[in-house]
Amino acid sequence: MNDLQLLREMRSDVGSASPTTLARGRNKLMSKISSDSRPEATTTHAPATVLPIFRRRVLMASAAAALLVGGIVVAEVVRPSPGAIAEAAEVLNDAAAATIQTSDPVVGPGQYLKIDTTSVYAAGVLLGDDPKAARRTVEWLDKYSDHLYIPSDQTAEWIWNREARIPTTFFSEDAKAEATKYQQSQAGDPTRMGELLRAPGGNFYGEQRMLFAGLPLAEGVKTLPRDPQALLDTIRQLDNPDRSEAETLESIAAALQTGVVPADLRAALYKAAALIPGVTVVDREANLDGKAGTAIGIEDPDRGTRMDIIIDPATGLLIGQRKVTLTAGETFPAGTATGWTSVQTSVVNSAP
Amino acid sequence: MSTDNDIIRRSRDSPAVFGELYDRHASVIYRYAARRAGDFAADDVTSETFLVVWEQLETYDLDREDARPWLFGIATNLLRRHHRAEAKILKTAAKAASREAVADDSDRIAARVDAVVATGRIARTLKAMAAIDRETLLLYAWADLTYEGIALAMDVPLGTVRSRLNRARRTLRTQLNLEILDETENDHERLAAAPRNA
């Protein structure tokens, strides 16, 4: 069952007004509107005069909610932490040391920092509409490449060339057939079939670019603590209180692969990752999209997956991340990388 | 059968006709408000909505046959006065699913997500979500508005609706552990909004 179906079912048993209630409301309404004549257009309440009050109230409410969530996180994460297993901690700390010596690419006026990302994502369809009948999931892997051009002045226009997502890996003929069908059904959707986007400050789709949940990119780069423990605590507070350690590592990987995290913050992120309990060296020679590096991972028993980040030990740069299944599922065998992303950064003189 | 814009045009001259608009839509507005904030709020929001509609009758674009986006837009604004009632409902629903039950959810296949646990998680996620995202999501799932309808209701561009919905659904799916089934893109903070059911 998908998220919308679940959401639609929620509270679906409440809320029908009785005929009496509706009749009472109608009488009240009709007596009001017939007693005082309707105001002319010039005197109507324009939404603009009403909205600021609402907006302020809503803001206050969300601020209160944020405080509450923050409180819960602190209570949950402050506990004795054994940290990553020694070897992984060493690799991460070495990566942190190397990353500081690796100078950040210098983007001159008129030039762009180009971030090439290749990703593989699990995609799937759920067959069968009757929630009570047996339903079947068919999954496959999509490959997707995109190229982001960030101007030297990061408030100027960014350009993002998103290529089409192509179903590439199937573990059954069935999956191949469903993937083809699905791909055809999405032919009109540019978010799937590819598009070239431009947005000042990288705010594509009218959304501010985030470094972590609720933390805009530029602000995060400027204000995040460089002390590893303080940084880890901050990341945990920004994220959801119920997140697993694997998801914390995932957030760190996502921040690293934006490609615009400066060396000092990158180093702090590696050191913060080294403080996550349960992080281990998974593979000394992990290969991702043709590049080899050291894979550091943590298992997420709830999801039956392992989250890895792969680092070039020489430069301390992130090669990419991947999510690997630990057990065989309905469609994916155990050990499948059901999602990975590899990132490469360069400086170029022009953009599309 | 007359369309909404016909009714609105005629009720500009005759208040009695306005009752037809109430008869046609009051129950869906009530239901939407009741699901979000309970019966007490629904009563209040429904009457207020039609009063505001009456006061703003001149501002209605008569080219639009369907008045529901307009009505839901007004109702959504009015519901903000009842955010405490809404928060309370979500809190209660969140509590219904215990943490123990959630911890047992080890299966990564979405079809097996237990509905009770899911309700608790949905409630918790909705509660933590930014109000504009929650409103967008619920206008889509509970009010059955289209993307265009939501854009009209919330007076924002279509692209904003799309990105808010993407964000809200991505948050929801993460909480429901539906990420394998879905097409998660955490690299650039967005997600393709594609229906899961082929």
XYZ file of C-alpha atoms in Angstrom:
550
model
C 0.000 0.000 0.000
C 1.434 3.399 -0.812
C 1.688 6.527 1.307
C -1.349 8.239 -0.202
C -3.586 5.221 0.271
C -2.506 4.944 3.889
C -3.070 8.640 4.381
C -6.508 8.488 2.751
C -7.534 5.702 5.098
C -6.451 7.643 8.125
C -9.435 9.198 9.913
C -11.628 8.141 7.025
C -14.189 6.956 9.586
C -14.779 10.422 11.012
C -16.227 13.651 9.893
C -19.518 13.149 8.113
C -21.916 15.861 9.218
C -25.405 14.752 10.156
C -28.265 16.245 8.114
C -29.322 18.078 11.284
C -25.940 19.717 11.639
C -25.927 20.776 8.004
C -29.490 22.098 8.207
C -28.674 24.068 11.338
C -25.628 25.563 9.649
C -27.641 26.425 6.579
C -30.327 28.202 8.600
C -27.742 30.189 10.495
C -25.982 31.155 7.299
C -29.103 32.092 5.379
C -30.498 34.195 8.199
C -27.188 36.058 8.453
C -26.826 36.789 4.775
C -30.398 37.879 4.267
C -30.415 40.176 7.309
C -27.429 42.272 6.286
C -27.014 42.895 2.600
C -23.883 41.642 0.977
C -21.033 44.175 1.015
C -19.866 45.528 -2.322
C -16.646 44.330 -3.889
C -14.770 47.382 -2.647
C -15.476 46.513 0.965
C -14.902 42.776 0.827
C -12.253 41.295 3.033
C -9.276 40.897 0.804
C -7.329 37.749 1.730
C -4.204 39.894 2.108
C -5.663 41.664 5.135
C -6.523 38.381 6.803
C -3.446 36.359 6.019
C -0.689 38.037 8.053
C -2.442 37.177 11.293
C -2.787 33.562 10.264
C 0.757 33.424 9.062
C 2.149 34.737 12.312
C 0.129 32.258 14.302
C 1.292 29.382 12.164
C 4.895 30.449 12.474
C 4.615 30.542 16.227
C 3.028 27.130 16.235
C 5.794 25.613 14.152
C 8.451 27.261 16.295
C 6.869 25.612 19.312
C 6.773 22.287 17.503
C 10.435 22.620 16.573
C 11.376 23.277 20.182
C 9.444 20.240 21.278
C 11.083 18.010 18.700
C 14.513 19.363 19.646
C 13.879 18.458 23.265
C 13.013 14.895 22.397
C 16.107 14.436 20.271
C 18.431 15.634 22.986
C 16.871 13.286 25.488
C 17.240 10.339 23.149
C 20.731 10.768 21.819
C 22.606 11.714 24.975
C 23.793 8.306 26.030
C 27.157 6.618 26.402
C 28.453 6.209 22.882
C 31.120 3.667 22.105
C 31.813 5.416 18.799
C 32.696 3.692 15.577
C 34.714 0.508 15.671
C 38.376 1.546 15.909
C 39.378 0.812 12.328
C 36.506 2.752 10.793
C 37.157 5.654 13.101
C 40.771 5.651 11.966
C 39.818 5.689 8.286
C 37.353 8.500 8.837
C 39.808 10.532 10.874
C 42.498 9.963 8.241
C 40.037 11.106 5.599
C 39.383 14.186 7.689
C 43.120 14.894 7.868
C 43.564 14.317 4.128
C 40.602 16.461 3.214
C 42.069 19.499 4.914
C 45.252 19.144 2.869
C 43.225 18.803 -0.328
C 42.544 22.358 -1.381
C 38.987 23.123 -2.393
C 38.594 23.802 -6.108
C 38.899 27.491 -6.909
C 36.111 28.772 -9.122
C 37.114 31.993 -10.866
C 34.712 34.653 -12.151
C 32.763 33.299 -15.125
C 33.646 29.729 -14.188
C 31.433 27.061 -12.706
C 31.916 24.320 -10.193
C 30.497 21.311 -11.992
C 29.132 18.413 -9.989
C 28.491 15.258 -11.947
C 26.399 12.724 -10.150
C 25.513 9.243 -11.266
C 22.940 7.421 -9.222
C 21.068 4.194 -9.090
C 17.731 4.087 -7.349
C 15.318 1.337 -6.588
C 11.991 1.948 -8.237
C 8.906 -0.151 -8.153
C 5.222 -0.602 -8.581
C 2.716 -2.183 -6.284
C 0.277 -4.379 -8.170
C -3.281 -4.975 -7.006
C -5.654 -2.294 -5.724
C -7.625 -4.251 -3.171
C -5.920 -3.736 0.201
C -7.314 -7.050 1.470
C -6.185 -9.150 -1.451
C -2.630 -10.303 -1.956
C -0.490 -7.565 -3.391
C 2.743 -7.897 -5.170
C 5.685 -5.577 -5.414
C 7.765 -5.463 -8.538
C 11.049 -3.641 -8.246
C 13.966 -2.772 -10.452
C 16.872 -0.332 -10.529
C 16.889 2.985 -12.367
C 20.066 4.743 -13.415
C 20.173 8.492 -13.480
C 22.835 11.098 -14.225
C 22.763 14.785 -13.587
C 25.131 17.695 -13.914
C 24.969 20.712 -11.679
C 26.762 23.967 -12.560
C 27.336 26.285 -9.615
C 28.531 29.824 -10.479
C 31.451 31.395 -8.600
C 28.935 33.754 -7.030
C 26.646 31.183 -5.459
C 23.740 33.607 -5.282
C 23.767 33.859 -9.110
C 21.992 31.439 -11.446
C 22.734 27.741 -11.066
C 22.119 25.378 -13.952
C 21.023 21.819 -13.476
C 20.940 19.359 -16.333
C 18.881 16.384 -15.275
C 18.962 13.426 -17.586
C 16.210 10.877 -17.931
C 15.945 8.067 -15.405
C 16.423 4.811 -17.200
C 15.369 1.425 -15.829
C 18.609 -0.571 -16.063
C 18.789 -3.552 -13.736
C 16.152 -6.266 -13.451
C 16.125 -9.498 -11.546
C 13.201 -10.957 -13.481
C 11.495 -10.661 -16.850
C 8.436 -9.546 -15.000
C 10.289 -6.602 -13.528
C 11.570 -5.667 -16.955
C 8.053 -5.660 -18.383
C 6.636 -3.597 -15.507
C 9.545 -1.151 -15.718
C 8.920 -0.614 -19.431
C 5.236 -0.092 -18.798
C 5.953 2.360 -16.014
C 8.541 4.264 -18.053
C 6.009 4.680 -20.862
C 3.380 5.948 -18.438
C 5.781 8.657 -17.268
C 6.659 9.948 -20.737
C 5.116 13.357 -20.042
C 6.869 13.900 -16.729
C 10.005 16.033 -17.080
C 11.184 15.087 -13.594
C 11.570 11.567 -14.922
C 12.347 12.156 -18.578
C 14.944 14.870 -18.052
C 15.006 18.655 -18.013
C 17.352 21.616 -17.961
C 16.718 23.898 -15.003
C 17.974 27.340 -14.020
C 17.527 28.965 -10.640
C 19.257 31.771 -8.760
C 21.024 30.458 -5.674
C 20.203 26.897 -6.705
C 16.619 27.193 -5.481
C 15.246 24.783 -8.034
C 11.520 24.080 -8.056
C 11.078 27.120 -5.830
C 12.687 25.289 -2.954
C 15.621 26.498 -0.981
C 18.634 24.227 -1.142
C 19.117 22.359 2.089
C 22.268 20.941 3.631
C 20.387 19.093 6.366
C 16.680 18.945 7.124
C 15.537 22.496 7.825
C 18.999 23.987 7.340
C 19.610 25.969 4.137
C 22.880 25.196 2.357
C 24.609 28.574 2.660
C 23.556 28.993 6.272
C 24.704 25.485 7.148
C 28.132 25.957 5.592
C 28.523 29.155 7.588
C 27.065 28.204 10.952
C 27.460 24.454 11.538
C 29.861 23.684 14.391
C 33.256 22.310 13.371
C 33.604 20.402 16.608
C 32.728 16.806 15.643
C 30.566 15.951 18.661
C 28.729 19.282 18.547
C 28.228 18.795 14.804
C 26.861 15.275 15.261
C 24.490 16.492 17.987
C 23.296 19.309 15.732
C 22.657 16.948 12.818
C 20.691 14.617 15.060
C 18.611 17.499 16.362
C 17.886 18.783 12.876
C 16.768 15.378 11.740
C 13.883 13.340 12.978
C 13.942 11.992 16.537
C 13.202 8.474 15.343
C 16.010 8.220 12.878
C 18.394 5.326 13.110
C 22.178 5.720 13.227
C 22.272 4.522 9.620
C 20.089 7.441 8.650
C 22.396 9.860 10.436
C 25.250 8.538 8.326
C 22.999 8.868 5.274
C 22.381 12.534 6.078
C 26.112 13.133 6.406
C 26.707 11.432 3.049
C 23.984 13.561 1.447
C 25.622 16.717 2.768
C 29.064 15.624 1.549
C 27.809 14.830 -1.913
C 26.368 18.285 -2.482
C 29.949 18.910 -3.630
C 30.032 22.390 -2.079
C 30.963 21.588 1.503
C 34.282 23.354 2.224
C 37.262 21.356 3.505
C 36.982 22.363 7.160
C 33.339 21.325 7.369
C 34.011 18.195 5.316
C 36.701 17.186 7.804
C 34.335 17.819 10.707
C 31.652 15.691 9.001
C 34.063 12.745 8.679
C 35.036 13.082 12.323
C 31.373 13.282 13.288
C 30.699 10.094 11.289
C 33.501 8.423 13.256
C 31.521 9.101 16.442
C 28.451 7.196 15.261
C 28.226 3.909 17.163
C 28.341 0.834 14.939
C 30.169 2.333 11.970
C 32.738 -0.141 10.575
C 35.076 -0.621 7.633
C 33.082 -2.769 5.237
C 35.379 -2.967 2.255
C 38.915 -1.666 1.756
C 38.594 -1.791 -2.029
C 35.028 -0.899 -2.726
C 34.328 -0.114 -6.338
C 31.694 2.420 -7.195
C 31.057 3.490 -10.754
C 34.623 2.588 -11.719
C 36.296 4.326 -8.780
C 37.778 2.487 -5.815
C 37.910 3.587 -2.208
C 37.318 2.552 1.363
C 33.730 1.763 2.266
C 32.580 2.681 5.767
C 29.187 1.296 6.671
C 26.554 0.824 9.301
C 23.705 -1.647 9.362
C 20.092 -0.608 9.702
C 18.449 -3.734 11.130
C 14.963 -2.207 10.910
C 15.246 -1.907 7.180
C 17.469 -4.892 6.514
C 19.986 -2.645 4.781
C 23.492 -1.345 5.244
C 24.410 2.235 4.509
C 27.943 2.805 3.175
C 29.942 5.860 2.342
C 32.961 5.392 0.128
C 35.978 7.614 0.536
C 39.100 8.116 -1.518
C 41.680 7.602 1.267
C 44.310 9.656 -0.571
C 42.301 12.842 -0.934
C 39.620 12.410 1.682
C 37.019 13.153 -0.986
C 33.726 11.338 -1.044
C 33.447 8.950 -3.982
C 29.852 8.172 -3.248
C 27.398 6.307 -1.086
C 25.358 3.158 -1.413
C 22.634 1.208 0.306
C 22.972 -2.554 0.289
C 20.318 -5.156 1.125
C 21.333 -7.567 3.894
C 18.661 -10.147 3.254
C 16.922 -11.364 0.135
C 13.671 -9.545 -0.509
C 10.768 -10.253 -2.799
C 12.689 -9.019 -5.795
C 16.221 -8.110 -4.818
C 18.745 -10.762 -3.788
C 20.757 -10.145 -0.615
C 23.748 -7.913 -1.192
C 22.121 -5.803 -3.923
C 23.108 -2.147 -3.900
C 19.549 -0.877 -4.161
C 20.776 2.665 -4.329
C 24.082 4.328 -4.883
C 25.392 7.686 -5.885
C 28.808 8.611 -7.153
C 29.955 12.193 -7.318
C 32.674 13.969 -9.205
C 33.573 17.623 -8.929
C 35.440 19.768 -11.467
C 35.794 23.393 -12.528
C 34.569 24.329 -15.999
C 34.519 27.508 -18.076
C 31.011 27.267 -19.452
C 27.578 25.894 -18.706
C 24.664 24.898 -20.945
C -27.641 20.935 -13.496
C -26.139 24.350 -12.923
C -22.441 24.751 -12.352
C -20.901 26.496 -9.365
C -20.168 29.650 -11.330
C -23.819 29.812 -12.425
C -24.937 29.579 -8.827
C -22.452 32.241 -7.777
C -23.487 34.553 -10.598
C -27.150 34.214 -9.694
C -26.584 34.531 -5.961
C -24.954 37.911 -6.456
C -28.490 39.150 -6.998
C -30.399 36.720 -4.885
C -29.186 35.497 -1.478
C -31.641 32.593 -1.595
C -29.727 31.046 -4.498
C -26.568 31.060 -2.386
C -28.082 28.258 -0.348
C -27.548 25.971 -3.341
C -23.800 26.427 -3.073
C -24.019 25.503 0.608
C -26.126 22.443 -0.136
C -23.723 21.299 -2.742
C -20.439 21.678 -0.844
C -21.038 22.082 2.886
C -20.740 18.370 3.612
C -17.331 17.954 1.952
C -15.978 21.062 3.649
C -17.336 19.808 6.966
C -15.805 16.399 6.455
C -12.424 17.801 5.533
C -12.410 20.103 8.555
C -13.611 17.337 10.877
C -10.885 14.961 9.765
C -8.306 17.621 10.424
C -9.557 19.271 13.591
C -12.639 17.439 14.891
C -16.377 18.044 14.793
C -16.395 21.183 16.900
C -13.933 22.929 14.606
C -15.706 21.543 11.544
C -18.966 23.156 12.571
C -17.247 26.489 13.047
C -15.095 26.295 9.910
C -17.992 25.279 7.673
C -20.235 28.190 8.665
C -17.341 30.636 8.587
C -16.245 29.425 5.154
C -19.618 30.133 3.596
C -19.853 33.491 5.309
C -16.463 34.505 3.926
C -17.512 33.194 0.517
C -20.631 35.300 0.711
C -18.621 38.385 1.629
C -16.141 37.775 -1.167
C -18.637 36.733 -3.807
C -17.572 39.593 -6.097
C -13.993 38.367 -6.151
C -14.868 34.963 -7.572
C -13.584 34.322 -11.082
C -16.761 33.387 -12.955
C -14.785 31.478 -15.582
C -14.199 28.712 -13.050
C -16.918 26.116 -13.036
C -15.752 24.325 -9.922
C -15.734 26.414 -6.742
C -14.191 23.729 -4.554
C -10.598 25.007 -4.733
C -11.851 28.406 -3.602
C -13.930 26.934 -0.791
C -11.144 24.675 0.430
C -8.702 27.575 0.268
C -10.882 29.605 2.600
C -11.529 26.621 4.850
C -7.782 25.926 5.014
C -7.116 29.485 6.176
C -9.855 29.236 8.768
C -8.564 25.896 10.013
C -5.358 27.616 11.087
C -7.344 29.048 13.986
C -7.877 25.480 15.130
C -4.288 24.325 15.051
C -4.450 23.246 18.686
C -7.373 20.945 18.012
C -5.579 19.514 15.018
C -2.375 18.976 16.980
C -4.327 17.198 19.693
C -5.944 14.817 17.204
C -2.593 14.006 15.630
C -1.012 13.480 19.029
C -3.701 11.010 20.016
C -3.393 9.146 16.735
C 0.386 9.033 17.073
C 0.111 7.506 20.528
C -2.193 4.753 19.296
C 0.735 2.951 17.713
C 3.270 2.025 20.320
C 6.986 2.265 19.744
C 7.307 -1.486 20.240
C 5.006 -2.102 17.333
C 7.038 0.244 15.177
C 10.307 -1.475 16.026
C 8.953 -4.729 14.669
C 8.514 -3.252 11.234
C 11.544 -4.894 9.726
C 10.084 -5.669 6.340
C 11.227 -3.280 3.683
C 8.369 -4.088 1.332
C 5.744 -1.393 1.511
C 2.787 -3.689 0.983
C 3.277 -5.177 4.410
C 3.368 -1.990 6.416
C 0.903 -2.533 9.159
C -1.949 -0.073 8.891
C -2.184 0.712 12.587
C 1.485 1.409 12.909
C 1.312 3.435 9.730
C -1.480 5.604 11.120
C 0.626 6.419 14.147
C 3.585 7.270 12.013
C 1.511 9.325 9.613
C 0.059 11.297 12.504
C 3.484 11.934 13.961
C 4.855 12.958 10.582
C 1.924 15.271 9.845
C 2.369 16.882 13.223
C 6.057 17.565 12.676
C 5.565 18.812 9.120
C 5.525 22.510 8.219
C 1.908 23.713 8.113
C 2.008 24.637 4.419
C 3.294 21.192 3.495
C 0.668 19.472 5.624
C -2.091 21.593 4.121
C -0.913 20.848 0.598
C -0.739 17.135 1.282
C -4.158 16.992 2.942
C -5.816 19.079 0.241
C -4.547 16.442 -2.155
C -5.314 13.318 -0.132
C -8.371 14.318 1.908
C -9.993 17.094 -0.131
C -9.216 15.339 -3.424
C -8.145 18.549 -5.108
C -5.967 18.343 -8.189
C -2.557 20.077 -8.327
C -4.259 22.939 -10.171
C -6.991 23.045 -7.543
C -4.468 23.259 -4.737
C -2.606 26.021 -6.579
C -5.881 27.996 -6.721
C -6.806 27.171 -3.147
C -3.467 28.213 -1.690
C -2.826 30.967 -4.232
C 0.616 29.708 -5.164
C 2.154 28.640 -8.495
C 1.717 25.076 -9.679
C 5.438 24.427 -9.264
C 5.204 25.304 -5.598
C 2.361 22.847 -5.123
C 4.419 20.189 -6.825
C 7.490 20.804 -4.721
C 5.512 21.018 -1.464
C 3.755 17.770 -2.268
C 7.010 16.106 -3.185
C 8.573 17.243 0.048
C 5.610 16.195 2.168
C 5.297 12.798 0.499
C 9.007 12.179 0.723
C 8.916 12.895 4.449
C 5.923 10.638 4.846
C 7.443 7.795 2.876
C 10.664 7.991 4.844
C 8.664 7.647 8.026
C 6.758 4.719 6.606
C 9.911 2.988 5.417
C 8.592 3.063 1.878
C 11.880 4.306 0.513
C 12.836 1.153 -1.347
C 9.626 1.082 -3.263
C 9.837 4.741 -4.013
C 12.304 6.690 -6.005
C 14.244 8.419 -3.328
C 16.530 11.168 -4.439
C 18.219 12.581 -1.424
C 21.040 14.101 -3.387
C 19.265 17.220 -4.473
C 16.447 17.306 -1.972
C 13.697 16.444 -4.347
C 11.714 13.535 -5.557
C 9.739 12.680 -8.615
C 6.050 12.604 -7.774
C 4.977 9.467 -9.493
C 2.060 7.259 -8.618
C 3.170 3.984 -7.154
C 0.340 1.943 -8.524
C 0.785 1.020 -12.104
